[in-house]
Coordinates of C-alpha atoms and ligand atoms in Angstrom, one line a residue:
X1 CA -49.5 -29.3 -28.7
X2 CA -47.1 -31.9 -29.6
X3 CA -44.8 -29.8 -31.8
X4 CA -44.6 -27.4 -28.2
X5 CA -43.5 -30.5 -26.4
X6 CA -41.2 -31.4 -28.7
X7 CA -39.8 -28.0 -28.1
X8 CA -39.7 -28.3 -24.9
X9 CA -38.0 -31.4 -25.2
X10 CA -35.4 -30.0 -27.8
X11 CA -34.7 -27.0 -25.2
X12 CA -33.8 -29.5 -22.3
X13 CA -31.7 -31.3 -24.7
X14 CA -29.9 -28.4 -25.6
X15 CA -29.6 -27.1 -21.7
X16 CA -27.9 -30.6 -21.1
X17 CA -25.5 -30.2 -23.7
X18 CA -24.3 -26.9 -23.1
X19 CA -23.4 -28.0 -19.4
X20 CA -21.7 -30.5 -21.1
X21 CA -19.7 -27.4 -22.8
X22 CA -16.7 -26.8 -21.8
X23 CA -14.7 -24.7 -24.8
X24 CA -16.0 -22.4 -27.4
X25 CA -15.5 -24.7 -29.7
X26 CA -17.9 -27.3 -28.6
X27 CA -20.3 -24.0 -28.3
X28 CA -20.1 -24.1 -31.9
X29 CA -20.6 -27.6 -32.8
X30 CA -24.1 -26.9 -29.9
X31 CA -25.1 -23.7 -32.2
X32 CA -24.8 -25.6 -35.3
X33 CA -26.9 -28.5 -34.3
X34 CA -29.8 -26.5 -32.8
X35 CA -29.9 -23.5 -35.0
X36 CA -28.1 -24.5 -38.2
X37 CA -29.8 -24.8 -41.6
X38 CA -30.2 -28.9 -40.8
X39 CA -31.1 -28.5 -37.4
X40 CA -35.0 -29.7 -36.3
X41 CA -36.2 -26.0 -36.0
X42 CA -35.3 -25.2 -39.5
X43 CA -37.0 -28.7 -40.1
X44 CA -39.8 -27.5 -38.5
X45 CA -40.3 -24.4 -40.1
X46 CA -40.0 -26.0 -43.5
X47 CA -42.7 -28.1 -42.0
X48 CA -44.8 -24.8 -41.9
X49 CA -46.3 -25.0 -45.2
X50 CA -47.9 -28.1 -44.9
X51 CA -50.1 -26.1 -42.1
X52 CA -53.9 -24.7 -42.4
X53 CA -52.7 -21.0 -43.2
X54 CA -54.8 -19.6 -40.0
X55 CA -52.4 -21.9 -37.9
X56 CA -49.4 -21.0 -39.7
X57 CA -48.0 -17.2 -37.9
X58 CA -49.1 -18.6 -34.6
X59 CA -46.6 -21.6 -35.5
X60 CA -44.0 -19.5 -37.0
X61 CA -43.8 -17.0 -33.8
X62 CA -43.5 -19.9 -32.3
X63 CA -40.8 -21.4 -33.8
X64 CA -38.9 -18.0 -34.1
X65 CA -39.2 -17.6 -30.4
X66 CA -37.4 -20.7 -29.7
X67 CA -34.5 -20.0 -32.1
X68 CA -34.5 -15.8 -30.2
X69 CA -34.8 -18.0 -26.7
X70 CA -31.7 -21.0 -28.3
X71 CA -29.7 -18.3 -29.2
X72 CA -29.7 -16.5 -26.0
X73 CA -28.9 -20.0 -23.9
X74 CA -26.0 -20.1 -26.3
X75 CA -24.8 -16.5 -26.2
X76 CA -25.1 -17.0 -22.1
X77 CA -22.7 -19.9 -22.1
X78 CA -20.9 -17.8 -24.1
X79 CA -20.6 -15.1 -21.9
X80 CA -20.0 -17.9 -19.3
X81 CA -17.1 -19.1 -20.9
X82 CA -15.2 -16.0 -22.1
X83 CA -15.4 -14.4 -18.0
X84 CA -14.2 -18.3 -17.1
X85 CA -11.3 -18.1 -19.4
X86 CA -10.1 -14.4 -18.7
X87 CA -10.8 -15.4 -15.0
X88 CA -8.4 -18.7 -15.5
X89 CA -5.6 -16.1 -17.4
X90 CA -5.8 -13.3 -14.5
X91 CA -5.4 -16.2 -11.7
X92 CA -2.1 -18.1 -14.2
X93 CA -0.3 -14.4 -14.7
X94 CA -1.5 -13.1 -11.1
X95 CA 1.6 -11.5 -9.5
X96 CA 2.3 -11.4 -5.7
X97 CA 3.9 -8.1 -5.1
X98 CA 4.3 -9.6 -1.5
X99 CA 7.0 -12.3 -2.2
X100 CA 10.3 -10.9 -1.9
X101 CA 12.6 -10.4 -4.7
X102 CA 15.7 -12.5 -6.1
X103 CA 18.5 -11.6 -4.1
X104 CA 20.5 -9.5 -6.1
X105 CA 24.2 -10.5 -5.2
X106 CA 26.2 -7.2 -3.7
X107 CA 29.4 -6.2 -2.8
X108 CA 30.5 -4.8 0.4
X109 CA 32.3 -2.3 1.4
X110 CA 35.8 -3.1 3.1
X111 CA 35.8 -3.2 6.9
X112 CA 38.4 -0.4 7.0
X113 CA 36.4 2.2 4.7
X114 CA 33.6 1.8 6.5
X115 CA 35.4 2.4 9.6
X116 CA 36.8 5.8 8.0
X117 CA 33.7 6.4 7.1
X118 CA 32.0 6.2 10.4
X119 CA 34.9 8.5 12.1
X120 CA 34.3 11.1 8.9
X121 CA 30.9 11.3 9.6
X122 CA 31.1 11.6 13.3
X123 CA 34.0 14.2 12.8
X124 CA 31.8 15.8 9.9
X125 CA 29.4 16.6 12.3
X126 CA 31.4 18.3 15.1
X127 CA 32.1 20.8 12.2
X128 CA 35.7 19.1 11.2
X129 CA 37.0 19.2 7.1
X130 CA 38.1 16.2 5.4
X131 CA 41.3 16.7 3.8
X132 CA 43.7 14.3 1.8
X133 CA 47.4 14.1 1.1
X134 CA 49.5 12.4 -1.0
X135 CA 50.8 9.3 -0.2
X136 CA 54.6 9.8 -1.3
X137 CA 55.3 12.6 0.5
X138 CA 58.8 15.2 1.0
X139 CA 60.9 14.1 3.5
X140 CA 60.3 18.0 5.0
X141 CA 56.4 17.4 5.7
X142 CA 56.8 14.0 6.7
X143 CA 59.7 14.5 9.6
X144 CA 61.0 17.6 9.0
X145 CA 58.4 20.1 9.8
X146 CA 56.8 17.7 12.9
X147 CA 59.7 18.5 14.7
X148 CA 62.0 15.4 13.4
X149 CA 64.7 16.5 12.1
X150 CA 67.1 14.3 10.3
X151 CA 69.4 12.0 12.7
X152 CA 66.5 12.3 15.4
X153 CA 66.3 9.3 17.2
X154 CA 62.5 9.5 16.7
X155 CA 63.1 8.8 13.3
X156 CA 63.7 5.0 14.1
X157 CA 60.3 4.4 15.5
X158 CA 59.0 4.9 11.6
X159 CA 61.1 3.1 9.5
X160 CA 60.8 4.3 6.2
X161 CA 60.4 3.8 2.4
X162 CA 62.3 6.3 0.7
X163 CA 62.3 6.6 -3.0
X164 CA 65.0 9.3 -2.7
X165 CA 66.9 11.2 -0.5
X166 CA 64.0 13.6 0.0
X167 CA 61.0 11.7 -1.1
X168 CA 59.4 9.0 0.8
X169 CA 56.2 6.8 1.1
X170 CA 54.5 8.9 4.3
X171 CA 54.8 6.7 7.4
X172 CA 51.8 8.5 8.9
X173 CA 48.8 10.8 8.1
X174 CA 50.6 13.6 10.2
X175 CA 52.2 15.7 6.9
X176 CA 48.6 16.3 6.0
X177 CA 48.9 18.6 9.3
X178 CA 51.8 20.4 7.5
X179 CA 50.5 20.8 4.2
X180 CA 46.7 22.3 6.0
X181 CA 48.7 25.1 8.0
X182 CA 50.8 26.0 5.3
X183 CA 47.7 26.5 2.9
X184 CA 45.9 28.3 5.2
X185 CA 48.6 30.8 5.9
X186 CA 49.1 30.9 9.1
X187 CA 45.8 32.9 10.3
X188 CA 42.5 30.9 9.8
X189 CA 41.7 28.4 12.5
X190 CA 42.3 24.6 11.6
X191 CA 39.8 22.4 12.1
X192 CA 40.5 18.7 10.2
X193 CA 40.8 15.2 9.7
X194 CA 42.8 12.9 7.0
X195 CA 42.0 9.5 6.6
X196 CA 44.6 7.8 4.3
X197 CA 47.3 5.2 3.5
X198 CA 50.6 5.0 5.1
X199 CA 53.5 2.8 4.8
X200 CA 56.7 1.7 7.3
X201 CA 59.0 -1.1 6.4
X202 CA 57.5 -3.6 9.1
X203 CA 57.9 -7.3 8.3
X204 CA 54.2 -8.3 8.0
X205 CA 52.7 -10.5 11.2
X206 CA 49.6 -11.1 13.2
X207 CA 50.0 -7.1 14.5
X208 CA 52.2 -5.6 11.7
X209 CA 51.6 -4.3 8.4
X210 CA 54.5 -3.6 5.8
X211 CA 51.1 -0.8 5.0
X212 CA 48.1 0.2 6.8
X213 CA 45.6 3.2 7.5
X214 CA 46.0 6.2 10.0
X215 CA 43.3 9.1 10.7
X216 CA 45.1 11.9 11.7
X217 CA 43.1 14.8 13.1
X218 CA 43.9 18.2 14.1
X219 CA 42.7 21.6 15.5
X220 CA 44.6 25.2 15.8
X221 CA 42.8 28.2 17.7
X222 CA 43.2 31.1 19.6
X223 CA 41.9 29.2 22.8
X224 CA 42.1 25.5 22.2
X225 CA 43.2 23.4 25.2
X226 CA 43.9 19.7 26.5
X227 CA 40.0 19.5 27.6
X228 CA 39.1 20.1 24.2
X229 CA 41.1 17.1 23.4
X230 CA 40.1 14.9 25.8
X231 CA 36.4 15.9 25.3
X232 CA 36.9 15.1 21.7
X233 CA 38.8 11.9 22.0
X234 CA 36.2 10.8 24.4
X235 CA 33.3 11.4 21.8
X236 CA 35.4 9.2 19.3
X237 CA 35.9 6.6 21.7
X238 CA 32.1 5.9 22.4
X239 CA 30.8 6.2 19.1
X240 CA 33.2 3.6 18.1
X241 CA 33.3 1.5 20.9
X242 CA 29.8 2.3 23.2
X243 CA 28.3 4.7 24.9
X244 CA 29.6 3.4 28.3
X245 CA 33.7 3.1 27.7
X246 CA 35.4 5.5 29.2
X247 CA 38.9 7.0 28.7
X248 CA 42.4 7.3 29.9
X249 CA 45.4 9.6 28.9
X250 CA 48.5 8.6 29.8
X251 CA 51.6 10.5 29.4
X252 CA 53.5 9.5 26.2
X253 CA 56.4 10.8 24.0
X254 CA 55.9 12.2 20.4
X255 CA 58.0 14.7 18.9
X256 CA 55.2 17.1 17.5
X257 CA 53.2 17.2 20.6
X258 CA 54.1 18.6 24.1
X259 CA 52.8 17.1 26.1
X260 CA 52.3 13.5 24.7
X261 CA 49.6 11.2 25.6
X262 CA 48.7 7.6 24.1
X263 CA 44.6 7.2 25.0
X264 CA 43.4 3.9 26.0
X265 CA 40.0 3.2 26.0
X266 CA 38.2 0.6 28.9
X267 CA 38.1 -2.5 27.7
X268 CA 34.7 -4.0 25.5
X269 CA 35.0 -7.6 27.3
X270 CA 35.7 -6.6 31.1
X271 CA 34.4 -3.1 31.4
X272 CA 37.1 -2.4 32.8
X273 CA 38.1 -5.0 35.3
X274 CA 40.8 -6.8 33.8
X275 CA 41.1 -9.9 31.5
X276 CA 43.1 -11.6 29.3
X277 CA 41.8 -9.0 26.1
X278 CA 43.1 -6.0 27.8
X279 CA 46.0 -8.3 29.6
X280 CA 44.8 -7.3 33.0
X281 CA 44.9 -3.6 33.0
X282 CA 41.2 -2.9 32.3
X283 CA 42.6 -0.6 29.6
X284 CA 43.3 -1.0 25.6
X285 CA 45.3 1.3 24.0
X286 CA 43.7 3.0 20.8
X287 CA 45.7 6.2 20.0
X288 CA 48.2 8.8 19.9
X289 CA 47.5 12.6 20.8
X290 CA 48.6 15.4 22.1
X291 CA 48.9 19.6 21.9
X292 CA 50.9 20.6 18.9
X293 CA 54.6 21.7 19.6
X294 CA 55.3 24.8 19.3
X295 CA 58.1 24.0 16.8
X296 CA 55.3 22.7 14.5
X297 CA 53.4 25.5 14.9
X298 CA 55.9 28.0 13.9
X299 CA 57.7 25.4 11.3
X300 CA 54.1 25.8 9.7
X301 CA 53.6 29.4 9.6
X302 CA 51.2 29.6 13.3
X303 CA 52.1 31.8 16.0
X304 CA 52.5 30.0 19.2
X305 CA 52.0 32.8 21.4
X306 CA 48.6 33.4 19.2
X307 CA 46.9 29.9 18.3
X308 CA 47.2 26.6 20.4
X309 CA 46.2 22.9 18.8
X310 CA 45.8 19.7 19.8
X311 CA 46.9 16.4 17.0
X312 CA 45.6 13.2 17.4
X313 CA 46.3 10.0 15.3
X314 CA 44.2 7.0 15.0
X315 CA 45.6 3.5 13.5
X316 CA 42.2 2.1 11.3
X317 CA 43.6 -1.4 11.6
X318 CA 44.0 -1.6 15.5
X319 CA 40.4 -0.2 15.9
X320 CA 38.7 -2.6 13.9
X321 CA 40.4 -5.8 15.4
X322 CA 39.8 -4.3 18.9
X323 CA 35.7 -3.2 17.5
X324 CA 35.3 -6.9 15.6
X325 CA 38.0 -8.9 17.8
X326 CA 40.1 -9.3 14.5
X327 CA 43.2 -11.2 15.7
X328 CA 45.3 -11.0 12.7
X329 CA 46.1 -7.7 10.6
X330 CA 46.9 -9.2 7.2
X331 CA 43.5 -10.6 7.1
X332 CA 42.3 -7.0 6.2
X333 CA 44.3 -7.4 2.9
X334 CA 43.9 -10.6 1.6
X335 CA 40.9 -10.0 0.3
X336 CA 38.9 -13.2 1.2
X337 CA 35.6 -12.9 0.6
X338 CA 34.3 -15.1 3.4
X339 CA 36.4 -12.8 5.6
X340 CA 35.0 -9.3 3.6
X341 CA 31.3 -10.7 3.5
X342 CA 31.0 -10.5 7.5
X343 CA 31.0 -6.7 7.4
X344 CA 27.8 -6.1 5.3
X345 CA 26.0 -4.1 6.4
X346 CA 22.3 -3.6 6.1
X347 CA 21.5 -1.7 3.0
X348 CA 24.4 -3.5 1.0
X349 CA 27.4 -1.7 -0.2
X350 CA 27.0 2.6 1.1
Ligands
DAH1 N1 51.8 10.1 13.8 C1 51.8 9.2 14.9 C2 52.2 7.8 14.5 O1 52.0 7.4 13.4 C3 50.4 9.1 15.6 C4 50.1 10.4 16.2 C5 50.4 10.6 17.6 C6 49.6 11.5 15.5 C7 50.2 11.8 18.2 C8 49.3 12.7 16.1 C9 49.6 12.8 17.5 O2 48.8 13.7 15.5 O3 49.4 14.0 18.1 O4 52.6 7.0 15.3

C-alpha cells in the first residue's frame, strides 16, 4: 500500500503543477518530469523486478494505469491551453462591424450644378428634354433670330463679348431656343430646357458676374397658353423655394416674348409681408418669361397661326443666393473650399 500512496501523492503533485501551467512549454517540462525515462514511475517500474513474481502484473497494471491516467491530466491541460490560446487570438483580431468607418474625405459638388441639377430633374419629370448649346455662339441665334436685330436698343441690356463681327460668347441660354426649332423643322412640338454658361461684359460686384449660368426653357404646341406658363413656373417656384410660396407675373418687356412678364416669387423670410430681404414688397423677383413672339416663331421655321409657346429664363446664381441667402455672386467662383464644403449634401458628391 505504500507505493499506491505514493501515487497518490505523485498525482496531487502533478495536479498542482499543472495549475501552475500556464504555456505549452511548461506542459512539456510537467510531461517530462512525470512520464520521462527519469521520472519516479519509470523508477518504479524498474523497481518491479525486485518483486515476488505473483505481485509483479498486479504492480505493473498499476503502474501503467497511472502513466494512461498522467498522460490524460496532461493532454487535458493541453486541450485547456490550446482553446485558451485560440480563444485569446479570436478576442485580439475580433472585428466590430458596428463602429463606423474612417471618413473617407469627398468632394462636393458645386452649389450651382446641383441647383441645375435639381431644376433638370424636376423639368425631366414633367416630360421636358435637356438640350445644350454652345457657348460662343452666331450673332444670328443669339440676337438675331429672338427678334433683336442689330441697332436694337435691346441689344444694350446684354453687353456682349464678340470675338467677331458675327460670333460672340452667348449672353444667354435663349439661342438654344433657336437652334431646337430649327432642328426640329418646324413641325414637332418643343418641349425643353438648357442649363448652360453665359457671358456679358459686367464689371464683377456683389450682384454682377463678368459670367454666370442661365436655364432657359421652352415649349411650342398647337394649344399652349399663358396658364400653362404660369402653372409651370409655379411648379419651379415651390420645388425650389417651398411648397407654400406663391407667385406673381408682372408685366415686363423682352423682345422675344409678347407679352413679357418678370415672375417674383413671395418672399422665404416674410411670407410675404414685407421686410428688408424682399425690400418691403413681399415679393423677390426670380425670372424672365413670357409667350414666344411670333417673329421668333416664324424666324425659326414655326407657324404662328399653327403652334403657340411660352420661353422662360432662369438666372442659377440669383436662385441660389435667394435659396441659401448668398449675399455676394463672386463667391460662387472663387472656389473656396470652406465656402464649397457648406453645400454637401448627404450621400457626398451625386
Ligand atoms: N434671355 C433673358 C435674359 O437673359 C431671360 C429670358 C427672359 C429668357 C424671358 C426667356 C424669356 O426665354 O422668355 O435676360
Amino acid at each position: 500500500m505504500e507505493v499506491k500512496k505514493q501515487l497518490e501523492a505523485l498525482e496531487k503533485t502533478l495536479i498542482g503543477k499543472l495549475a501552475d501551467v500556464s504555456k505549452p512549454e511548461g506542459l512539456n517540462d510537467v510531461k517530462a518530469e512525470f512520464l520521462g525515462k527519469k521520472a519516479v514511475l519509470s523508477r518504479l517500474m524498474g523497481a518491479m523486478k525486485d518483486l515476488p513474481s505473483e505481485e509483479r502484473p498486479a504492480f505493473g497494471e498499476r503502474i501503467n494505469q497511472t502513466k494512461r491516467r498522467f498522460a490524460a491530466l496532461i493532454d487535458e491541460k493541453r486541450a485547456e491551453l490550446d482553446a485558451a490560446r485560440i480563444e485569446a487570438k479570436l478576442l485580439e483580431e475580433r472585428i466590430d462591424v458596428t463602429l463606423p468607418g474612417p471618413d473617407l474625405a469627398s468632394g462636393t459638388r458645386h452649389v450651382l450644378n446641383q441647383i441645375v441639377e435639381d431644376i433638370e430633374d424636376l423639368f425631366m419629370g414633367m416630360g421636358y428634354v435637356v438640350k445644350e448649346g454652345p457657348e460662343v455662339e452666331c450673332d444670328d441665334y443669339n440676337f438675331e433670330r429672338l427678334n433683336i436685330p442689330k441697332h436694337h436698343p435691346a441689344r444694350d441690356m446684354q453687353d456682349t463679348f464678340f470675338i467677331d463681327k458675327e460670333r460672340l460668347l452667348r449672353t444667354h441660354t435663349s439661342p438654344v431656343q433657336v437652334r431646337t426649332m430649327l432642328e426640329y423643322g418646324g413641325e414637332k412640338p418643343v418641349k425643353i430646357i438648357c442649363p448652360g454658361k453665359t457671358y456679358r461684359r459686367d464689371d464683377d460686384d456683389p450682384t454682377h458676374s463678368h459670367q454666370f449660368m442661365q436655364v432657359e426653357g421652352l415649349v411650342v404646341d398647337e394649344d399652349t397658353t399663358m396658364a400653362d406658363l404660369k402653372g409651370t413656373l409655379e411648379t419651379v417656384a415651390k420645388a425650389m423655394f417651398g411648397a407654400n410660396r406663391r407667385i406673381r407675373l408682372r408685366p415686363s418687356y423682352f423682345p422675344f416674348t409678347e407679352p413679357s412678364v418678370e415672375v417674383d416669387v413671395s418672399c422665404a423670410a416674410c411670407a410675404g409681408d414685407g421686410c428688408p430681404m424682399c425690400k418691403h414688397t413681399g415679393y423677390i423677383e426670380i425670372l424672365g418669361a413670357g409667350m414666344v413672339h411670333n417673329n421668333v416663331l416664324s424666324a425659326c421655321g414655326y407657324d404662328p397661326k399653327r403652334y403657340q409657346g411660352f420661353a422662360f429664363g432662369i438666372g442659377i446664381e440669383r436662385l441660389a443666393m435667394l435659396k441659401y441667402g448668398i449675399a455676394d455672386i463672386r463667391d460662387f467662383y472663387t472656389n473656396d473650399l470652406r465656402f464649397n464644403k457648406q453645400f454637401k449634401r448627404p450621400g457626398g458628391a451625386r
